[in-house]
mmCIF file of C-alpha atoms in Angstrom:
data_model
loop_
_atom_site.group_PDB
_atom_site.id
_atom_site.type_symbol
_atom_site.label_atom_id
_atom_site.label_comp_id
_atom_site.label_asym_id
_atom_site.label_seq_id
_atom_site.Cartn_x
_atom_site.Cartn_y
_atom_site.Cartn_z
ATOM 1 C CA UNK A 2 8.251 -3.039 14.621
ATOM 2 C CA UNK A 3 5.476 -4.886 12.806
ATOM 3 C CA UNK A 4 5.129 -4.926 9.022
ATOM 4 C CA UNK A 5 2.351 -5.332 6.482
ATOM 5 C CA UNK A 6 2.455 -5.644 2.712
ATOM 6 C CA UNK A 7 1.733 -2.294 1.035
ATOM 7 C CA UNK A 8 -0.640 -2.963 -1.884
ATOM 8 C CA UNK A 9 0.638 -1.914 -5.280
ATOM 9 C CA UNK A 10 4.166 -1.618 -3.974
ATOM 10 C CA UNK A 11 3.984 -5.296 -2.915
ATOM 11 C CA UNK A 12 6.686 -4.953 -0.278
ATOM 12 C CA UNK A 13 6.505 -5.149 3.494
ATOM 13 C CA UNK A 14 6.318 -1.689 5.068
ATOM 14 C CA UNK A 15 6.689 -0.860 8.734
ATOM 15 C CA UNK A 16 3.255 -0.121 10.182
ATOM 16 C CA UNK A 17 4.473 3.287 11.389
ATOM 17 C CA UNK A 18 5.545 5.616 8.585
ATOM 18 C CA UNK A 19 7.918 8.517 9.215
ATOM 19 C CA UNK A 20 6.491 11.950 8.401
ATOM 20 C CA UNK A 21 8.748 14.709 7.136
ATOM 21 C CA UNK A 22 6.701 17.920 6.947
ATOM 22 C CA UNK A 23 9.294 20.013 8.810
ATOM 23 C CA UNK A 24 12.507 18.254 7.772
ATOM 24 C CA UNK A 25 15.074 20.812 6.698
ATOM 25 C CA UNK A 26 13.109 23.747 8.154
ATOM 26 C CA UNK A 27 11.989 23.584 11.808
ATOM 27 C CA UNK A 28 14.011 20.371 12.034
ATOM 28 C CA UNK A 29 17.569 21.026 10.850
ATOM 29 C CA UNK A 30 19.323 18.840 8.312
ATOM 30 C CA UNK A 31 21.556 17.193 10.915
ATOM 31 C CA UNK A 32 18.609 16.635 13.261
ATOM 32 C CA UNK A 33 16.753 15.054 10.343
ATOM 33 C CA UNK A 34 19.643 12.666 9.701
ATOM 34 C CA UNK A 35 19.704 11.677 13.376
ATOM 35 C CA UNK A 36 15.941 11.103 13.447
ATOM 36 C CA UNK A 37 15.968 9.005 10.278
ATOM 37 C CA UNK A 38 18.930 6.972 11.519
ATOM 38 C CA UNK A 39 17.114 6.243 14.784
ATOM 39 C CA UNK A 40 13.879 5.346 12.960
ATOM 40 C CA UNK A 41 15.692 2.858 10.727
ATOM 41 C CA UNK A 42 17.480 1.403 13.745
ATOM 42 C CA UNK A 43 14.061 0.640 15.249
ATOM 43 C CA UNK A 44 13.068 -1.250 12.107
ATOM 44 C CA UNK A 45 11.234 1.570 10.328
ATOM 45 C CA UNK A 46 11.484 1.586 6.533
ATOM 46 C CA UNK A 47 8.561 3.723 5.308
ATOM 47 C CA UNK A 48 9.231 7.431 4.634
ATOM 48 C CA UNK A 49 6.565 9.923 3.562
ATOM 49 C CA UNK A 50 7.331 13.283 2.014
ATOM 50 C CA UNK A 51 5.869 15.740 -0.514
ATOM 51 C CA UNK A 52 6.959 18.287 -3.062
ATOM 52 C CA UNK A 53 5.305 21.083 -1.082
ATOM 53 C CA UNK A 54 7.063 20.335 2.231
ATOM 54 C CA UNK A 55 9.156 23.390 2.982
ATOM 55 C CA UNK A 56 6.683 25.768 1.390
ATOM 56 C CA UNK A 57 4.712 25.814 4.660
ATOM 57 C CA UNK A 58 7.628 27.464 6.472
ATOM 58 C CA UNK A 59 9.674 29.536 4.048
ATOM 59 C CA UNK A 60 8.026 29.448 0.640
ATOM 60 C CA UNK A 61 10.560 27.076 -0.943
ATOM 61 C CA UNK A 62 9.226 23.728 -2.153
ATOM 62 C CA UNK A 63 11.220 20.514 -2.113
ATOM 63 C CA UNK A 64 13.256 21.119 1.049
ATOM 64 C CA UNK A 65 12.126 17.924 2.782
ATOM 65 C CA UNK A 66 12.669 15.850 -0.356
ATOM 66 C CA UNK A 67 16.163 17.281 -0.739
ATOM 67 C CA UNK A 68 17.207 16.473 2.823
ATOM 68 C CA UNK A 69 15.863 12.928 2.542
ATOM 69 C CA UNK A 70 17.615 12.472 -0.791
ATOM 70 C CA UNK A 71 20.973 13.571 0.618
ATOM 71 C CA UNK A 72 20.525 11.304 3.645
ATOM 72 C CA UNK A 73 19.818 8.288 1.433
ATOM 73 C CA UNK A 74 22.882 9.050 -0.661
ATOM 74 C CA UNK A 75 25.085 9.317 2.434
ATOM 75 C CA UNK A 76 23.729 6.101 3.952
ATOM 76 C CA UNK A 77 23.445 4.136 0.700
ATOM 77 C CA UNK A 78 20.208 2.603 1.952
ATOM 78 C CA UNK A 79 17.666 3.308 -0.782
ATOM 79 C CA UNK A 80 16.947 -0.354 -1.513
ATOM 80 C CA UNK A 81 15.942 -1.073 2.095
ATOM 81 C CA UNK A 82 13.395 1.768 2.190
ATOM 82 C CA UNK A 83 9.892 2.446 0.914
ATOM 83 C CA UNK A 84 9.790 6.068 -0.219
ATOM 84 C CA UNK A 85 6.608 7.922 -1.109
ATOM 85 C CA UNK A 86 6.083 11.509 -2.172
ATOM 86 C CA UNK A 87 3.193 13.681 -3.275
ATOM 87 C CA UNK A 88 2.721 16.283 -5.993
ATOM 88 C CA UNK A 89 0.208 18.588 -7.723
ATOM 89 C CA UNK A 90 -0.417 20.638 -4.573
ATOM 90 C CA UNK A 91 -1.902 24.095 -5.253
ATOM 91 C CA UNK A 92 0.109 27.245 -4.441
ATOM 92 C CA UNK A 93 0.009 27.837 -0.689
ATOM 93 C CA UNK A 94 -1.530 31.299 -1.132
ATOM 94 C CA UNK A 95 -4.056 30.141 -3.750
ATOM 95 C CA UNK A 96 -5.368 26.804 -2.589
ATOM 96 C CA UNK A 97 -8.187 26.785 -5.138
ATOM 97 C CA UNK A 98 -5.789 27.194 -8.087
ATOM 98 C CA UNK A 99 -5.728 23.525 -8.980
ATOM 99 C CA UNK A 100 -2.706 21.907 -10.603
ATOM 100 C CA UNK A 101 -3.980 18.582 -11.934
ATOM 101 C CA UNK A 102 -3.219 19.311 -15.576
ATOM 102 C CA UNK A 103 -0.733 16.952 -17.213
ATOM 103 C CA UNK A 104 2.127 19.463 -17.353
ATOM 104 C CA UNK A 105 1.879 20.305 -13.644
ATOM 105 C CA UNK A 106 1.763 16.661 -12.568
ATOM 106 C CA UNK A 107 4.670 15.724 -14.804
ATOM 107 C CA UNK A 108 6.719 18.734 -13.701
ATOM 108 C CA UNK A 109 6.256 17.969 -10.017
ATOM 109 C CA UNK A 110 7.239 14.338 -10.521
ATOM 110 C CA UNK A 111 10.420 15.321 -12.358
ATOM 111 C CA UNK A 112 11.416 17.837 -9.677
ATOM 112 C CA UNK A 113 10.649 15.374 -6.866
ATOM 113 C CA UNK A 114 12.855 12.687 -8.378
ATOM 114 C CA UNK A 115 15.637 15.223 -8.863
ATOM 115 C CA UNK A 116 15.439 16.378 -5.228
ATOM 116 C CA UNK A 117 15.295 12.824 -3.915
ATOM 117 C CA UNK A 118 18.137 11.807 -6.273
ATOM 118 C CA UNK A 119 16.112 8.795 -7.400
ATOM 119 C CA UNK A 120 15.088 7.258 -10.692
ATOM 120 C CA UNK A 121 11.755 6.338 -9.158
ATOM 121 C CA UNK A 122 9.758 6.239 -5.914
ATOM 122 C CA UNK A 123 7.742 3.370 -4.511
ATOM 123 C CA UNK A 124 4.484 5.308 -4.246
ATOM 124 C CA UNK A 125 3.348 8.599 -5.755
ATOM 125 C CA UNK A 126 0.257 10.514 -4.618
ATOM 126 C CA UNK A 127 -1.682 13.437 -5.937
ATOM 127 C CA UNK A 128 -1.753 15.774 -2.945
ATOM 128 C CA UNK A 129 -5.115 17.380 -3.733
ATOM 129 C CA UNK A 130 -8.080 16.775 -6.031
ATOM 130 C CA UNK A 131 -9.910 18.969 -8.504
ATOM 131 C CA UNK A 132 -13.433 17.557 -8.362
ATOM 132 C CA UNK A 133 -14.623 19.264 -11.543
ATOM 133 C CA UNK A 134 -11.787 17.803 -13.661
ATOM 134 C CA UNK A 135 -12.473 14.530 -15.453
ATOM 135 C CA UNK A 136 -10.554 11.607 -13.981
ATOM 136 C CA UNK A 137 -9.512 10.161 -17.349
ATOM 137 C CA UNK A 138 -6.604 12.464 -18.118
ATOM 138 C CA UNK A 139 -5.388 12.317 -14.523
ATOM 139 C CA UNK A 140 -5.255 8.536 -14.440
ATOM 140 C CA UNK A 141 -3.622 8.342 -17.864
ATOM 141 C CA UNK A 142 -0.858 10.678 -16.680
ATOM 142 C CA UNK A 143 -0.288 8.638 -13.507
ATOM 143 C CA UNK A 144 -0.279 5.379 -15.471
ATOM 144 C CA UNK A 145 2.470 6.793 -17.679
ATOM 145 C CA UNK A 146 4.609 7.223 -14.548
ATOM 146 C CA UNK A 147 4.216 3.541 -13.709
ATOM 147 C CA UNK A 148 5.062 2.517 -17.259
ATOM 148 C CA UNK A 149 8.175 4.727 -17.208
ATOM 149 C CA UNK A 150 9.342 3.300 -13.866
ATOM 150 C CA UNK A 151 8.961 6.617 -12.039
ATOM 151 C CA UNK A 152 6.745 4.924 -9.421
ATOM 152 C CA UNK A 153 5.613 1.414 -8.552
ATOM 153 C CA UNK A 154 2.155 2.459 -7.338
ATOM 154 C CA UNK A 155 -0.118 5.502 -7.181
ATOM 155 C CA UNK A 156 -2.236 6.977 -4.421
ATOM 156 C CA UNK A 157 -4.697 9.753 -3.671
ATOM 157 C CA UNK A 158 -4.389 12.239 -0.823
ATOM 158 C CA UNK A 159 -7.340 14.439 0.137
ATOM 159 C CA UNK A 160 -9.683 12.852 -2.393
ATOM 160 C CA UNK A 161 -13.224 11.840 -1.489
ATOM 161 C CA UNK A 162 -14.235 8.184 -1.565
ATOM 162 C CA UNK A 163 -16.546 8.835 -4.517
ATOM 163 C CA UNK A 164 -13.749 10.371 -6.575
ATOM 164 C CA UNK A 165 -11.317 7.562 -5.741
ATOM 165 C CA UNK A 166 -13.861 4.946 -6.817
ATOM 166 C CA UNK A 167 -14.666 6.916 -9.980
ATOM 167 C CA UNK A 168 -10.971 7.152 -10.846
ATOM 168 C CA UNK A 169 -10.404 3.469 -10.209
ATOM 169 C CA UNK A 170 -13.435 2.455 -12.284
ATOM 170 C CA UNK A 171 -11.980 4.463 -15.162
ATOM 171 C CA UNK A 172 -8.524 2.948 -14.685
ATOM 172 C CA UNK A 173 -9.765 -0.639 -14.592
ATOM 173 C CA UNK A 174 -12.031 -0.197 -17.601
ATOM 174 C CA UNK A 175 -9.192 1.373 -19.641
ATOM 175 C CA UNK A 176 -6.369 -0.965 -18.626
ATOM 176 C CA UNK A 177 -4.630 1.656 -16.468
ATOM 177 C CA UNK A 178 -3.060 1.557 -13.014
ATOM 178 C CA UNK A 179 -5.625 2.226 -10.248
ATOM 179 C CA UNK A 180 -5.077 3.920 -6.911
ATOM 180 C CA UNK A 181 -4.028 1.309 -4.346
ATOM 181 C CA UNK A 182 -3.432 3.670 -1.407
ATOM 182 C CA UNK A 183 -5.411 6.521 0.130
ATOM 183 C CA UNK A 184 -3.945 9.225 2.410
ATOM 184 C CA UNK A 185 -6.660 11.106 4.346
ATOM 185 C CA UNK A 186 -6.563 12.841 7.700
ATOM 186 C CA UNK A 187 -7.418 10.220 10.302
ATOM 187 C CA UNK A 188 -6.777 9.823 13.999
ATOM 188 C CA UNK A 189 -8.606 8.155 16.867
ATOM 189 C CA UNK A 190 -9.494 11.678 18.044
ATOM 190 C CA UNK A 191 -12.102 13.342 15.859
ATOM 191 C CA UNK A 192 -11.181 16.773 14.481
ATOM 192 C CA UNK A 193 -13.963 19.307 14.986
ATOM 193 C CA UNK A 194 -12.381 22.310 13.201
ATOM 194 C CA UNK A 195 -10.299 22.190 10.010
ATOM 195 C CA UNK A 196 -8.832 25.489 8.835
ATOM 196 C CA UNK A 197 -8.128 24.142 5.345
ATOM 197 C CA UNK A 198 -11.329 23.178 3.479
ATOM 198 C CA UNK A 199 -9.344 21.200 0.886
ATOM 199 C CA UNK A 200 -8.352 18.554 3.462
ATOM 200 C CA UNK A 201 -10.335 15.314 3.376
ATOM 201 C CA UNK A 202 -10.978 13.379 6.592
ATOM 202 C CA UNK A 203 -11.839 9.742 7.140
ATOM 203 C CA UNK A 204 -15.610 9.338 7.363
ATOM 204 C CA UNK A 205 -18.010 6.368 7.397
ATOM 205 C CA UNK A 206 -18.333 6.345 3.600
ATOM 206 C CA UNK A 207 -14.564 6.256 3.122
ATOM 207 C CA UNK A 208 -14.156 3.649 5.852
ATOM 208 C CA UNK A 209 -16.617 1.382 4.049
ATOM 209 C CA UNK A 210 -14.696 1.880 0.812
ATOM 210 C CA UNK A 211 -11.559 0.591 2.514
ATOM 211 C CA UNK A 212 -13.409 -2.322 4.082
ATOM 212 C CA UNK A 213 -14.937 -3.365 0.774
ATOM 213 C CA UNK A 214 -11.895 -2.879 -1.470
ATOM 214 C CA UNK A 215 -8.995 -3.635 0.872
ATOM 215 C CA UNK A 216 -7.317 -0.423 -0.275
ATOM 216 C CA UNK A 217 -4.476 0.607 2.004
ATOM 217 C CA UNK A 218 -4.705 3.738 4.134
ATOM 218 C CA UNK A 219 -1.707 5.899 5.105
ATOM 219 C CA UNK A 220 -3.314 8.559 7.315
ATOM 220 C CA UNK A 221 -1.689 11.862 8.204
ATOM 221 C CA UNK A 222 -2.228 13.795 11.469
ATOM 222 C CA UNK A 223 -2.560 10.344 13.013
ATOM 223 C CA UNK A 224 -1.625 11.558 16.505
ATOM 224 C CA UNK A 225 -4.114 14.446 16.495
ATOM 225 C CA UNK A 226 -1.327 16.875 17.383
ATOM 226 C CA UNK A 227 -0.497 14.731 20.412
ATOM 227 C CA UNK A 228 -3.944 15.359 21.940
ATOM 228 C CA UNK A 229 -4.155 12.171 24.042
ATOM 229 C CA UNK A 230 -0.496 12.285 25.049
ATOM 230 C CA UNK A 231 -0.783 15.883 26.247
ATOM 231 C CA UNK A 232 -3.967 15.116 28.167
ATOM 232 C CA UNK A 233 -2.226 12.234 29.917
ATOM 233 C CA UNK A 234 0.906 14.184 30.739
ATOM 234 C CA UNK A 235 -0.576 17.536 31.711
ATOM 235 C CA UNK A 236 -4.357 17.584 31.565
ATOM 236 C CA UNK A 237 -6.520 19.991 29.597
ATOM 237 C CA UNK A 238 -4.474 22.998 30.718
ATOM 238 C CA UNK A 239 -1.501 21.603 28.768
ATOM 239 C CA UNK A 240 -3.313 21.852 25.426
ATOM 240 C CA UNK A 241 -2.386 24.849 23.300
ATOM 241 C CA UNK A 242 -5.176 26.828 21.660
ATOM 242 C CA UNK A 243 -4.884 25.122 18.278
ATOM 243 C CA UNK A 244 -5.055 21.597 19.716
ATOM 244 C CA UNK A 245 -7.933 22.529 22.018
ATOM 245 C CA UNK A 246 -9.907 24.152 19.212
ATOM 246 C CA UNK A 247 -9.482 21.114 16.991
ATOM 247 C CA UNK A 248 -9.892 18.242 19.423
ATOM 248 C CA UNK A 249 -11.187 19.230 22.873
ATOM 249 C CA UNK A 250 -14.773 18.000 22.945
ATOM 250 C CA UNK A 251 -16.866 15.556 25.007
ATOM 251 C CA UNK A 252 -16.554 12.746 22.463
ATOM 252 C CA UNK A 253 -12.761 12.837 22.432
ATOM 253 C CA UNK A 254 -12.652 13.038 26.223
ATOM 254 C CA UNK A 255 -14.701 9.833 26.374
ATOM 255 C CA UNK A 256 -12.176 8.218 24.024
ATOM 256 C CA UNK A 257 -9.372 9.423 26.292
ATOM 257 C CA UNK A 258 -11.047 7.864 29.329
ATOM 258 C CA UNK A 259 -11.222 4.551 27.428
ATOM 259 C CA UNK A 260 -7.552 4.810 26.435
ATOM 260 C CA UNK A 261 -6.581 5.620 30.012
ATOM 261 C CA UNK A 262 -8.438 2.521 31.232
ATOM 262 C CA UNK A 263 -6.609 0.334 28.683
ATOM 263 C CA UNK A 264 -3.306 1.952 29.698
ATOM 264 C CA UNK A 265 -3.992 1.234 33.373
ATOM 265 C CA UNK A 266 -4.684 -2.403 32.486
ATOM 266 C CA UNK A 267 -1.811 -3.015 30.065
ATOM 267 C CA UNK A 268 0.857 -0.410 30.805
ATOM 268 C CA UNK A 269 0.948 0.591 27.137
ATOM 269 C CA UNK A 270 1.126 4.359 26.640
ATOM 270 C CA UNK A 271 -1.994 6.190 25.456
ATOM 271 C CA UNK A 272 -0.069 7.416 22.396
ATOM 272 C CA UNK A 273 0.872 3.899 21.358
ATOM 273 C CA UNK A 274 -2.685 2.676 21.974
ATOM 274 C CA UNK A 275 -4.146 5.417 19.785
ATOM 275 C CA UNK A 276 -1.834 4.390 16.939
ATOM 276 C CA UNK A 277 -2.563 0.695 17.564
ATOM 277 C CA UNK A 278 -6.223 1.489 16.874
ATOM 278 C CA UNK A 279 -5.157 2.527 13.374
ATOM 279 C CA UNK A 280 -2.554 -0.150 12.663
ATOM 280 C CA UNK A 281 -4.978 -2.912 13.658
ATOM 281 C CA UNK A 282 -7.693 -2.058 11.146
ATOM 282 C CA UNK A 283 -9.122 -4.835 8.920
ATOM 283 C CA UNK A 284 -7.406 -3.225 5.924
ATOM 284 C CA UNK A 285 -3.696 -2.291 5.695
ATOM 285 C CA UNK A 286 -3.163 0.951 7.609
ATOM 286 C CA UNK A 287 0.170 2.727 8.106
ATOM 287 C CA UNK A 288 -0.209 5.935 10.159
ATOM 288 C CA UNK A 289 2.280 8.694 9.398
ATOM 289 C CA UNK A 290 3.907 9.986 12.577
ATOM 290 C CA UNK A 291 5.664 13.327 12.593
ATOM 291 C CA UNK A 292 8.768 13.639 14.781
ATOM 292 C CA UNK A 293 10.580 16.886 15.557
ATOM 293 C CA UNK A 294 13.027 15.649 18.214
ATOM 294 C CA UNK A 295 15.320 12.657 18.389
ATOM 295 C CA UNK A 296 13.948 11.878 21.860
ATOM 296 C CA UNK A 297 10.505 11.227 20.331
ATOM 297 C CA UNK A 298 11.678 8.447 18.026
ATOM 298 C CA UNK A 299 11.982 5.757 20.696
ATOM 299 C CA UNK A 300 8.239 5.949 21.360
ATOM 300 C CA UNK A 301 7.665 4.670 17.828
ATOM 301 C CA UNK A 302 9.041 1.273 18.832
ATOM 302 C CA UNK A 303 6.224 0.828 21.335
ATOM 303 C CA UNK A 304 3.644 2.067 18.823
ATOM 304 C CA UNK A 305 4.988 -0.234 16.129
ATOM 305 C CA UNK A 306 4.574 -3.286 18.350
ATOM 306 C CA UNK A 307 1.343 -2.397 20.171
ATOM 307 C CA UNK A 308 -1.712 -4.557 19.429
ATOM 308 C CA UNK A 309 -5.183 -4.093 20.900
ATOM 309 C CA UNK A 310 -7.306 -6.980 22.097
ATOM 310 C CA UNK A 311 -10.581 -7.514 20.263
ATOM 311 C CA UNK A 312 -12.445 -6.297 23.343
ATOM 312 C CA UNK A 313 -10.434 -3.087 23.654
ATOM 313 C CA UNK A 314 -10.700 -2.429 19.935
ATOM 314 C CA UNK A 315 -14.474 -2.821 20.084
ATOM 315 C CA UNK A 316 -14.662 -0.278 22.912
ATOM 316 C CA UNK A 317 -12.612 2.303 20.970
ATOM 317 C CA UNK A 318 -14.440 1.618 17.706
ATOM 318 C CA UNK A 319 -17.735 2.264 19.429
ATOM 319 C CA UNK A 320 -16.533 5.718 20.467
ATOM 320 C CA UNK A 321 -14.605 6.774 17.337
ATOM 321 C CA UNK A 322 -15.767 8.451 14.128
#
């Protein structure tokens, strides 16, 4: 497993982060423990969670955080890990009811730390933005978390590039902590349909922001629901309706053909190659990979070590985004 320094946190993080959306729900608590144990055994040390994880399945927030917190207590391994969580997500049934007021942000942070059984996390994100709310109060609240030791660094998830830059300009000019990490949706396969309009996807403007600032990126949905892997293993007929609706298009099929050619040349799996496209960016990038079965963890070792040649990267870059 390769590592890169995570800006703001200033520690080396494994280039593949472990996602936890379904921990404690679709993935049982014991299965979660087994998956996390196997991930750490491979050299992984970067765990992503969120206050809202659990609410997707059964309407109870904090389930994923709670399972991860109990696992860390049982293993006594907190100091060897980089733990990030996210807060201020709107209610699942009212996604436009924003929660970026000070009380909501503070309340979510307090409940996250309680569930994780931690005094502080390494990185704390706001899970959604409220574009019509001034950035000043938001950044002042987040800075207070850093001062109190509740987090080492702060990040934005599902914020536009313009809003991130606006927030950071305010922070720098007022002596506050800026965002050092961005968490958008980003995969080598381009998503053509997004059911949730509050999600923010990597685009050329955001990519340039990362290139110019060196801000780290920790993308979610980095495997595009396994689109390339499923194509390789079973062809288009193996894609379920949701994956096909989101990703089956001529552009992504051309990317798949390029991945298949690199696989035939190198022997590296198409899944690992698609993640290597992300981990080899000119700015620190740590794709979040969701795992639901213990058998899937071993593939992360290949992805964590895979590196594209300059020639292969140029081919994929010419087809992506």
